[in-house]
Amino acid sequence: MAGPVPELDARATACADRIRDADRVLLASHIDADGLTSAAVASSALARADVPHDVVFKKQLDETEIASIAARDERVVLFTDFGSGQLDVIAEHEANGDFVPIIADHHQPADADTEFHLNPLLEGLNGATELSGAGAAYVLARALEPDGVDNRDLAALAVVGAVGDMQEQSGELVGANAGIVEEGVAVGALDTAKDLAVYGKQTRPLPKLLEYASDLNIPGISNDARGAQSFLKGLDVECYRDGDWRTWVDLSFEERQTITSALIKHAIGRGVPSHRIDDLVSMAYTFPNESTGTELHDASEFSTLLNATARYERADVGLAVCLGDRTGALDRARELLRNHRRNLSEGVNFVENEGVTYEEHLQWFDADDRIRETIVGIVAGMALGADGVARDRPILAFANEDDEHVKVSSRGTHALVRQGLDLSAVMQEASRAVGGDGGGHDVAAGATIPRGERDAFVAEADRIVGEQLG
Ligand code: C5P
Ligand code: C5P
Ligand code: C5P
Ligand code: ZN
């Protein structure tokens, strides 16, 4: 069979054959948008192949969590969106006969081997930009199809996972991800179109859509409520109707064109350089089977809805939404989303009010108990470019994890990565230097360190970033 990612065919077939032989499978996945969609893709494929299974979610796959998985009855364990980084620990359990691991992941593998391991990095593909956890699960799902079953509809969820992990390059999915997009489009599960590159086209009122578009960084509009409103009022577009602001998806194609052209003109007029003008338009991934104007219609809003469940210990709610529950679970997810949005906006306000501390090569803040450690990384990413937060160096964010540990999240920009920044290495080396551990991707990584080691960690991280950028 030729799967969507030919480089992974052999690995996918081996994993699928082993799964078909199992009486029962335990599916274990990570608690973020990519982890949830990974689980939904894998669980759907298992159900369609008549493989009985249970699903569990873990915040972090450490020795304790792997031991708790080993203590369960299932002899075959499918790990999605994690597992590769903990392969050394997993392989020990495998050698002890505790369980047979099957891994569909895209994180950097630890130094160990196992038979059933589906990871783009093992075949020279990029795990941060070309395939997500949900993409790896999708490749497996395609290999698991029994006769008469077509799993290509699951491409929609794989795209939500890739977008949730911010895998887009210059505004669109590339590499193996692009092959998955093609399959989703072919079966009508997914639409693609060039559109304004802002978050919230389905649900945000127009002025908020532009005001919060801090990534675009348009002077006089981004982070400027009055500026955004007066810009819209100056256009020949009816942005306000029946006592309410309209949303982007309420507008006609011509009305959207008018606003986009005016934004580009405004940006050029304010001296925004041409390479950033190109960033104003990007590929939008939408789902024709979901109602327009809902979070479920758009990949980036869908992924935020999922983070709003999983990062608050309600991964079960997000999974149910992914699996098609459009009543109870969706209502609950929307409540959680309101809470998540409030926390994100309070988090960014906290950073703006308290400010960051500048070191030579990085900046940092310590939220302690003011921001939940599961979302402090998202806040750090949103804060880059906010008032008083520079975009010319990475940001580190600390939050309370438990009595003995502090969580660190780090975020950079693609421009910094092009200059040599690799936060995954920074988090790993600096945390190990102070008795912790960490990892992740070049633009986004995290770590856990012992309480009391913050300042030593900052000094070490600052030194490593300096080396990378110097
Ligand atoms: O666990 P992991 O790979 O799934 O998560 C990646 C995280 O990195 C996501 O939460 C995503 O929001 C973040 N990220 C980011 N900026 C990027 C790329 C990823 O904040 N440019
Ligand atoms: O929550 P998630 O990591 O998916 O968010 C991805 C990006 O979407 C954030 O970095 C932010 O720019 C944007 N976002 C937003 N408002 C929200 C949630 C997310 O602008 N309420
Ligand atoms: O938690 P945060 O959103 O900052 O995580 C960013 C990235 O770093 C994710 O891909 C996550 O899996 C990774 N990470 C890690 N080890 C940690 C913390 C985070 O590999 N201890
Ligand atoms: Zn992932």
Coordinates of C-alpha atoms and ligand atoms in Angstrom, one line a residue:
M1 CA 0.0 0.0 0.0
A2 CA 1.3 3.5 -0.8
G3 CA 0.4 5.7 2.2
P4 CA 0.2 9.5 2.4
V5 CA 3.9 9.6 3.5
P6 CA 5.9 7.0 1.5
E7 CA 9.0 7.4 3.6
L8 CA 7.0 5.9 6.5
D9 CA 5.2 3.1 4.7
A10 CA 7.3 0.3 6.1
R11 CA 7.1 1.5 9.6
A12 CA 3.3 2.1 9.4
T13 CA 2.7 -1.3 8.0
A14 CA 4.7 -3.0 10.7
C15 CA 2.9 -1.1 13.4
A16 CA -0.6 -1.7 11.9
D17 CA 0.1 -5.5 11.5
R18 CA 1.1 -5.7 15.2
I19 CA -2.0 -3.8 16.3
R20 CA -4.3 -6.1 14.3
D21 CA -2.8 -9.1 16.2
A22 CA -3.7 -7.5 19.6
D23 CA -6.7 -8.6 21.6
R24 CA -6.8 -5.2 23.2
V25 CA -4.8 -2.0 23.0
L26 CA -4.2 0.8 25.5
L27 CA -3.9 4.1 23.7
A28 CA -1.9 6.8 25.6
S29 CA -1.6 10.4 24.4
H30 CA -0.4 13.9 25.4
I31 CA -2.7 16.6 26.8
D32 CA -2.6 19.3 24.1
A33 CA -4.4 19.9 20.8
D34 CA -2.0 17.7 18.9
G35 CA -2.1 14.9 21.5
L36 CA -5.9 15.0 21.6
T37 CA -6.3 14.9 17.8
S38 CA -3.6 12.1 17.7
A39 CA -5.8 10.1 20.1
A40 CA -8.9 10.8 18.1
V41 CA -7.4 9.7 14.9
A42 CA -5.9 6.6 16.4
S43 CA -9.0 5.7 18.4
S44 CA -11.3 6.1 15.3
A45 CA -8.9 3.9 13.2
L46 CA -8.8 1.2 16.0
A47 CA -12.6 1.3 16.3
R48 CA -13.1 1.0 12.5
A49 CA -10.6 -2.0 12.5
D50 CA -12.6 -3.6 15.4
V51 CA -9.7 -3.4 17.8
P52 CA -11.0 -2.9 21.4
H53 CA -9.1 -0.2 23.2
D54 CA -9.1 2.3 26.1
V55 CA -7.6 5.8 26.0
V56 CA -5.6 7.6 28.7
F57 CA -4.0 11.0 28.6
K58 CA -0.8 12.1 30.4
K59 CA 0.6 15.6 30.9
Q60 CA 4.2 14.3 30.8
L61 CA 5.4 10.8 30.1
D62 CA 7.9 10.2 32.9
E63 CA 9.1 7.0 34.6
T64 CA 6.2 7.1 37.1
E65 CA 3.5 7.4 34.3
I66 CA 5.2 4.7 32.2
A67 CA 5.2 2.4 35.3
S68 CA 1.5 3.1 35.8
I69 CA 0.8 2.1 32.2
A70 CA 2.9 -1.0 32.7
A71 CA 0.8 -2.0 35.7
R72 CA -2.4 -2.2 33.5
D73 CA -3.8 -5.3 31.9
E74 CA -3.3 -4.4 28.2
R75 CA -0.3 -6.1 26.7
V76 CA 0.0 -3.7 23.7
V77 CA 0.3 0.0 24.3
L78 CA 0.0 2.6 21.5
F79 CA 1.7 5.9 22.4
T80 CA 0.8 8.9 20.3
D81 CA 2.4 12.4 20.4
F82 CA 4.9 11.2 22.9
G83 CA 6.9 8.1 23.6
S84 CA 9.9 8.7 21.4
G85 CA 11.6 11.0 23.9
Q86 CA 11.1 8.4 26.6
L87 CA 12.1 5.4 24.5
D88 CA 14.9 4.5 26.9
V89 CA 12.5 4.0 29.7
I90 CA 9.9 2.3 27.5
A91 CA 12.4 -0.1 26.0
E92 CA 13.3 -1.3 29.5
H93 CA 9.7 -2.2 30.2
E94 CA 9.5 -3.9 26.8
A95 CA 12.6 -5.9 27.7
N96 CA 11.0 -6.9 31.0
G97 CA 7.9 -8.2 29.1
D98 CA 5.6 -5.5 30.7
F99 CA 4.1 -4.5 27.4
V100 CA 4.7 -4.2 23.6
P101 CA 5.1 -0.5 22.7
I102 CA 3.9 0.9 19.5
I103 CA 4.9 4.6 19.0
A104 CA 3.5 7.2 16.7
D105 CA 5.3 10.4 17.6
H106 CA 7.3 13.4 16.2
H107 CA 9.5 14.4 19.1
Q108 CA 13.3 13.8 19.2
P109 CA 13.8 10.0 20.0
A110 CA 15.9 9.1 23.0
D111 CA 18.9 6.8 22.5
A112 CA 17.3 3.4 22.4
D113 CA 15.6 1.0 19.8
T114 CA 12.2 -0.6 19.5
E115 CA 10.5 -2.5 16.7
F116 CA 7.3 -0.6 16.2
H117 CA 8.3 3.1 16.0
L118 CA 6.7 5.5 13.5
N119 CA 8.4 8.9 13.7
P120 CA 9.3 11.3 10.8
L121 CA 12.7 12.0 12.4
L122 CA 13.7 8.4 11.8
E123 CA 13.3 8.9 8.1
G124 CA 14.9 12.3 7.7
L125 CA 11.7 14.3 7.9
N126 CA 11.3 17.3 10.1
G127 CA 9.2 16.6 13.2
A128 CA 8.5 20.3 13.9
T129 CA 7.4 21.3 10.5
E130 CA 6.6 18.3 8.3
L131 CA 4.6 16.0 10.5
S132 CA 2.8 16.3 13.9
G133 CA 1.8 13.6 16.3
A134 CA -1.7 13.6 14.8
G135 CA 0.0 13.3 11.3
A136 CA 1.9 10.3 12.5
A137 CA -1.3 8.8 13.9
Y138 CA -3.0 9.5 10.6
V139 CA -0.2 7.6 8.7
L140 CA -0.9 4.7 11.0
A141 CA -4.7 5.0 10.6
R142 CA -4.3 4.7 6.8
A143 CA -2.2 1.6 7.2
L144 CA -4.8 0.1 9.5
E145 CA -7.8 0.3 7.1
P146 CA -9.7 -2.9 6.7
D147 CA -11.2 -3.7 3.3
G148 CA -14.0 -1.2 2.5
V149 CA -12.9 1.4 5.1
D150 CA -11.5 4.8 4.0
N151 CA -9.8 6.7 6.8
R152 CA -9.0 9.8 4.7
D153 CA -11.7 11.8 6.5
L154 CA -9.4 11.7 9.6
A155 CA -7.1 14.1 7.7
A156 CA -9.1 17.0 9.1
L157 CA -8.1 16.1 12.6
A158 CA -4.5 15.6 11.6
V159 CA -4.5 19.1 10.2
V160 CA -5.9 20.5 13.5
G161 CA -3.0 18.7 15.3
A162 CA -0.4 20.2 12.9
V163 CA -1.8 23.7 13.2
G164 CA -2.1 23.3 17.0
D165 CA 1.6 22.6 17.1
M166 CA 2.2 25.6 14.9
Q167 CA 3.9 23.6 12.1
E168 CA 3.0 26.0 9.3
Q169 CA 5.9 27.4 7.3
S170 CA 5.5 30.9 5.8
G171 CA 1.7 30.5 6.3
E172 CA 1.1 27.0 5.1
L173 CA 1.5 23.3 5.9
V174 CA 4.4 21.8 4.0
G175 CA 6.1 18.4 3.4
A176 CA 4.3 15.3 4.6
N177 CA 1.6 17.6 6.2
A178 CA 0.8 18.9 2.7
G179 CA 0.2 15.3 1.5
I180 CA -2.3 14.8 4.3
V181 CA -4.0 18.1 3.4
E182 CA -4.4 16.8 -0.2
E183 CA -6.0 13.6 1.0
G184 CA -8.5 15.5 3.2
V185 CA -9.4 17.8 0.3
A186 CA -9.9 14.9 -2.0
V187 CA -12.6 13.4 0.2
G188 CA -14.2 16.7 1.0
A189 CA -13.2 16.7 4.7
L190 CA -11.1 19.9 4.3
D191 CA -11.0 23.1 2.3
T192 CA -7.9 25.3 1.8
A193 CA -7.9 29.0 0.7
K194 CA -5.6 32.0 1.0
D195 CA -7.1 34.4 3.5
L196 CA -6.1 37.0 6.0
A197 CA -3.6 35.6 8.5
V198 CA -5.4 36.3 11.7
Y199 CA -6.8 34.2 14.5
G200 CA -10.5 34.2 15.1
K201 CA -12.1 34.6 11.7
Q202 CA -15.0 32.4 12.7
T203 CA -15.9 33.8 16.1
R204 CA -14.2 37.2 16.8
P205 CA -16.1 40.5 16.2
L206 CA -14.2 42.4 13.5
P207 CA -12.5 45.1 15.6
K208 CA -11.3 42.4 18.1
L209 CA -10.1 40.3 15.1
L210 CA -7.8 43.1 14.0
E211 CA -6.9 44.5 17.4
Y212 CA -5.7 41.1 18.7
A213 CA -3.8 40.3 15.6
S214 CA -0.5 41.0 17.3
D215 CA 1.4 38.6 15.1
L216 CA 0.7 41.0 12.1
N217 CA 2.1 43.9 14.2
I218 CA 0.4 46.7 12.1
P219 CA 1.1 50.1 13.7
G220 CA -2.2 51.8 14.7
I221 CA -4.3 48.6 14.5
S222 CA -2.6 45.7 16.3
N223 CA -3.1 46.0 20.1
D224 CA -5.0 49.3 19.5
A225 CA -8.7 49.0 20.1
R226 CA -9.6 52.5 19.0
G227 CA -7.2 52.3 16.0
A228 CA -8.8 49.0 14.8
Q229 CA -12.4 50.5 15.1
S230 CA -11.6 53.7 13.3
F231 CA -9.8 51.8 10.5
L232 CA -12.9 49.7 10.0
K233 CA -15.3 52.7 10.1
G234 CA -13.2 54.4 7.4
L235 CA -14.0 51.6 4.9
D236 CA -16.9 51.2 2.6
V237 CA -17.9 47.9 4.3
E238 CA -20.8 47.4 6.6
C239 CA -18.9 46.1 9.6
Y240 CA -21.7 46.7 12.1
R241 CA -25.1 45.2 11.5
D242 CA -28.3 44.7 13.6
G243 CA -26.7 46.2 16.7
D244 CA -23.6 44.0 16.5
W245 CA -20.1 43.8 15.0
R246 CA -20.0 41.2 12.2
T247 CA -17.3 38.5 12.1
W248 CA -14.9 37.8 9.2
V249 CA -16.9 34.8 8.0
D250 CA -20.1 36.9 7.9
L251 CA -18.6 39.1 5.2
S252 CA -18.9 38.5 1.5
F253 CA -15.8 37.7 -0.5
E254 CA -15.7 41.2 -1.9
E255 CA -16.0 42.7 1.6
R256 CA -13.1 40.6 2.8
Q257 CA -11.0 41.7 -0.2
T258 CA -11.8 45.4 0.5
I259 CA -10.6 45.0 4.1
T260 CA -7.5 43.0 3.2
S261 CA -6.4 45.5 0.5
A262 CA -7.0 48.4 2.9
L263 CA -5.0 46.7 5.6
I264 CA -2.1 46.1 3.2
K265 CA -2.2 49.7 2.1
H266 CA -2.4 50.9 5.7
A267 CA 0.6 48.7 6.6
I268 CA 2.7 49.9 3.7
G269 CA 1.8 53.5 4.6
R270 CA 3.1 52.9 8.1
G271 CA 6.4 51.6 6.8
V272 CA 5.9 47.9 7.4
P273 CA 8.6 46.1 5.3
S274 CA 7.5 44.1 2.3
H275 CA 8.5 40.6 3.7
R276 CA 6.1 41.3 6.5
I277 CA 3.4 42.4 4.1
D278 CA 3.5 38.9 2.6
D279 CA 2.8 37.5 6.0
L280 CA -0.6 39.3 6.1
V281 CA -2.1 36.5 3.9
S282 CA -1.7 32.8 4.7
M283 CA -3.4 29.5 4.0
A284 CA -6.7 28.9 6.0
Y285 CA -7.7 25.3 6.7
T286 CA -11.5 24.9 7.2
F287 CA -13.9 22.0 7.6
P288 CA -16.9 22.1 5.3
N289 CA -18.8 19.5 7.4
E290 CA -18.8 21.9 10.4
S291 CA -21.1 25.0 10.7
T292 CA -19.5 28.2 9.5
G293 CA -19.0 30.7 12.4
T294 CA -18.2 28.0 15.0
E295 CA -14.8 27.1 16.5
L296 CA -15.0 23.7 14.8
H297 CA -15.0 25.2 11.3
D298 CA -11.4 26.5 11.4
A299 CA -8.2 24.5 12.3
S300 CA -6.7 27.2 14.5
E301 CA -9.8 27.9 16.5
F302 CA -10.5 24.2 16.8
S303 CA -7.1 23.6 18.2
T304 CA -7.5 26.3 20.8
L305 CA -10.9 24.8 21.8
L306 CA -9.0 21.5 22.4
N307 CA -6.3 23.1 24.4
A308 CA -9.0 24.7 26.5
T309 CA -10.1 21.2 27.6
A310 CA -6.9 19.2 27.8
R311 CA -4.9 21.8 29.6
Y312 CA -7.5 21.9 32.4
E313 CA -7.6 18.1 33.0
R314 CA -10.6 17.6 30.7
A315 CA -9.0 15.8 27.8
D316 CA -12.0 13.5 27.8
V317 CA -14.2 16.5 26.7
G318 CA -11.9 17.4 23.9
L319 CA -11.6 13.8 22.7
A320 CA -15.5 13.5 22.7
V321 CA -15.7 16.7 20.5
C322 CA -13.1 15.3 18.1
L323 CA -15.0 12.0 17.9
G324 CA -18.2 13.9 16.9
D325 CA -20.1 14.8 20.1
R326 CA -21.9 18.0 19.1
T327 CA -24.1 18.4 22.1
G328 CA -23.0 17.8 25.7
A329 CA -19.2 17.7 25.2
L330 CA -19.3 20.7 22.8
D331 CA -21.2 22.8 25.3
R332 CA -18.8 21.9 28.0
A333 CA -15.8 22.6 25.8
R334 CA -17.2 26.1 25.0
E335 CA -17.5 26.8 28.7
L336 CA -13.9 25.7 29.2
L337 CA -12.9 27.9 26.2
R338 CA -14.4 31.0 27.8
N339 CA -12.3 30.2 30.9
H340 CA -9.2 29.5 28.8
R341 CA -9.5 32.8 26.9
R342 CA -9.9 34.7 30.2
N343 CA -6.8 33.0 31.6
L344 CA -4.8 33.8 28.4
S345 CA -5.8 37.4 28.4
E346 CA -5.2 37.8 32.2
G347 CA -1.8 36.0 31.6
V348 CA -0.7 38.5 28.9
N349 CA -1.9 41.4 31.0
F350 CA 0.1 40.0 33.9
V351 CA 3.3 40.0 31.7
E352 CA 2.6 43.5 30.4
N353 CA 2.0 44.9 33.9
E354 CA 4.8 43.1 35.7
G355 CA 7.2 43.4 32.8
V356 CA 10.0 41.0 31.9
T357 CA 13.6 41.0 33.1
Y358 CA 16.2 41.4 30.3
E359 CA 19.3 39.4 30.3
E360 CA 22.0 39.8 27.6
H361 CA 20.5 37.3 25.2
L362 CA 17.0 36.5 26.5
Q363 CA 14.1 37.9 28.6
W364 CA 12.1 36.2 31.3
F365 CA 9.2 36.5 33.8
D366 CA 8.2 34.4 36.8
A367 CA 4.4 33.9 37.1
D368 CA 4.7 31.6 40.1
D369 CA 1.0 30.8 40.9
R370 CA -0.5 33.6 38.8
I371 CA -0.5 31.5 35.6
R372 CA -1.2 27.8 35.3
E373 CA 1.9 25.9 34.3
T374 CA 0.0 24.1 31.6
I375 CA -0.7 27.4 29.7
V376 CA 2.3 29.5 30.7
G377 CA 4.0 28.5 27.4
I378 CA 1.0 29.7 25.3
V379 CA 1.0 33.0 27.3
A380 CA 4.7 33.4 26.7
G381 CA 4.2 33.0 22.9
M382 CA 1.3 35.5 22.9
A383 CA 3.3 37.9 25.0
L384 CA 6.2 38.1 22.5
G385 CA 5.7 41.5 20.9
A386 CA 3.2 42.8 23.5
D387 CA 3.9 46.0 25.4
G388 CA 7.4 45.9 26.8
V389 CA 8.3 42.5 25.5
A390 CA 10.9 42.4 22.7
R391 CA 10.8 40.1 19.7
D392 CA 14.6 40.3 19.2
R393 CA 15.3 37.6 21.8
P394 CA 13.6 34.5 23.2
I395 CA 11.4 34.6 26.3
L396 CA 11.4 32.2 29.2
A397 CA 8.4 31.9 31.5
F398 CA 8.4 30.3 34.9
A399 CA 5.4 28.9 36.8
N400 CA 4.8 26.9 39.9
E401 CA 4.6 23.1 39.1
D402 CA 4.5 21.5 42.6
D403 CA 6.1 21.9 46.0
E404 CA 9.5 20.8 44.7
H405 CA 9.4 21.9 41.0
V406 CA 9.2 24.9 38.8
K407 CA 7.9 24.7 35.1
V408 CA 9.8 26.7 32.5
S409 CA 8.4 27.3 29.0
S410 CA 10.4 29.1 26.3
R411 CA 9.3 30.6 23.0
G412 CA 11.2 32.2 20.1
T413 CA 10.4 33.5 16.7
H414 CA 11.2 31.9 13.3
A415 CA 13.6 34.8 12.6
L416 CA 15.6 33.9 15.7
V417 CA 15.6 30.2 14.6
R418 CA 17.0 31.2 11.3
Q419 CA 19.8 32.9 13.2
G420 CA 20.6 29.7 15.0
L421 CA 18.3 29.6 18.0
D422 CA 17.4 26.1 19.2
L423 CA 15.3 26.3 22.4
S424 CA 15.1 22.5 22.6
A425 CA 18.8 22.3 23.2
V426 CA 18.7 25.3 25.5
M427 CA 16.0 23.8 27.7
Q428 CA 17.6 20.4 27.8
E429 CA 21.2 21.5 28.6
A430 CA 20.3 24.3 31.0
S431 CA 17.8 22.1 32.9
R432 CA 20.2 19.2 33.2
A433 CA 22.8 21.6 34.5
V434 CA 20.6 22.3 37.5
G435 CA 19.2 18.8 38.0
G436 CA 16.0 19.1 35.9
D437 CA 15.0 17.9 32.4
G438 CA 13.4 19.3 29.3
G439 CA 13.2 19.4 25.5
G440 CA 10.8 20.2 22.7
H441 CA 11.3 22.1 19.4
D442 CA 13.6 24.8 18.2
V443 CA 11.0 27.6 18.5
A444 CA 9.1 26.2 21.5
A445 CA 10.4 24.1 24.3
G446 CA 10.0 23.5 28.0
A447 CA 11.6 22.0 31.1
T448 CA 11.0 21.2 34.8
I449 CA 13.7 22.3 37.3
P450 CA 14.1 21.9 41.1
R451 CA 12.6 24.8 43.1
G452 CA 15.4 27.3 44.0
E453 CA 17.4 26.8 40.7
R454 CA 15.6 29.5 38.7
D455 CA 18.5 32.0 38.7
A456 CA 21.1 29.5 37.9
F457 CA 19.0 28.1 35.1
V458 CA 18.5 31.6 33.6
A459 CA 22.2 32.3 33.7
E460 CA 23.0 28.9 32.0
A461 CA 20.2 29.4 29.4
D462 CA 21.4 33.0 28.7
R463 CA 24.9 31.7 28.0
I464 CA 23.7 28.9 25.6
V465 CA 21.4 31.3 23.7
G466 CA 24.4 33.7 23.4
E467 CA 26.5 30.8 21.9
Q468 CA 23.7 29.9 19.5
L469 CA 23.1 33.4 18.2
G470 CA 26.7 34.5 18.4
Ligands
C5P1 O1 4.2 19.1 22.9 P1 4.5 19.9 21.7 O2 5.2 19.5 20.4 O3 3.2 19.3 21.2 O4 3.9 21.4 21.6 C1 4.3 22.3 20.8 C2 3.9 23.6 21.4 O5 4.8 24.7 20.9 C3 2.5 24.1 21.1 O6 1.8 24.3 22.3 C4 2.6 25.3 20.3 O7 1.6 26.3 20.7 C5 4.0 25.8 20.6 N1 4.6 26.5 19.5 C6 4.8 27.9 19.6 N2 5.3 28.6 18.5 C7 5.8 28.0 17.5 C8 5.7 26.6 17.4 C9 5.1 25.9 18.4 O8 4.4 28.5 20.6 N3 6.3 28.7 16.5
C5P2 O1 -4.0 28.1 22.3 P1 -3.1 27.9 21.1 O2 -1.7 27.5 21.4 O3 -3.7 27.1 20.0 O4 -3.0 29.4 20.5 C1 -2.3 29.6 19.3 C2 -2.2 31.0 19.0 O5 -3.6 31.5 18.8 C3 -1.8 31.9 20.2 O6 -0.4 32.0 20.2 C4 -2.5 33.2 19.9 O7 -1.7 34.0 19.0 C5 -3.7 32.8 19.3 N1 -4.9 32.9 20.2 C6 -5.5 34.1 20.4 N2 -6.5 34.1 21.2 C7 -6.9 33.1 21.9 C8 -6.3 31.8 21.8 C9 -5.2 31.8 20.9 O8 -5.1 35.0 19.8 N3 -8.0 33.2 22.7
C5P3 O1 4.9 23.1 27.9 P1 5.3 23.9 26.7 O2 4.1 24.4 25.9 O3 6.2 25.0 27.0 O4 6.0 22.9 25.8 C1 6.7 23.3 24.6 C2 7.3 22.1 24.0 O5 8.3 21.5 24.8 C3 6.3 20.9 23.7 O6 6.7 20.3 22.5 C4 6.6 20.0 24.9 O7 6.3 18.6 24.6 C5 8.1 20.2 25.1 N1 8.5 19.9 26.5 C6 9.4 18.9 26.8 N2 9.8 18.6 28.0 C7 9.3 19.3 29.1 C8 8.4 20.4 28.8 C9 8.0 20.6 27.5 O8 9.9 18.2 25.8 N3 9.7 19.1 30.3
ZN4 ZN 2.8 17.3 19.0

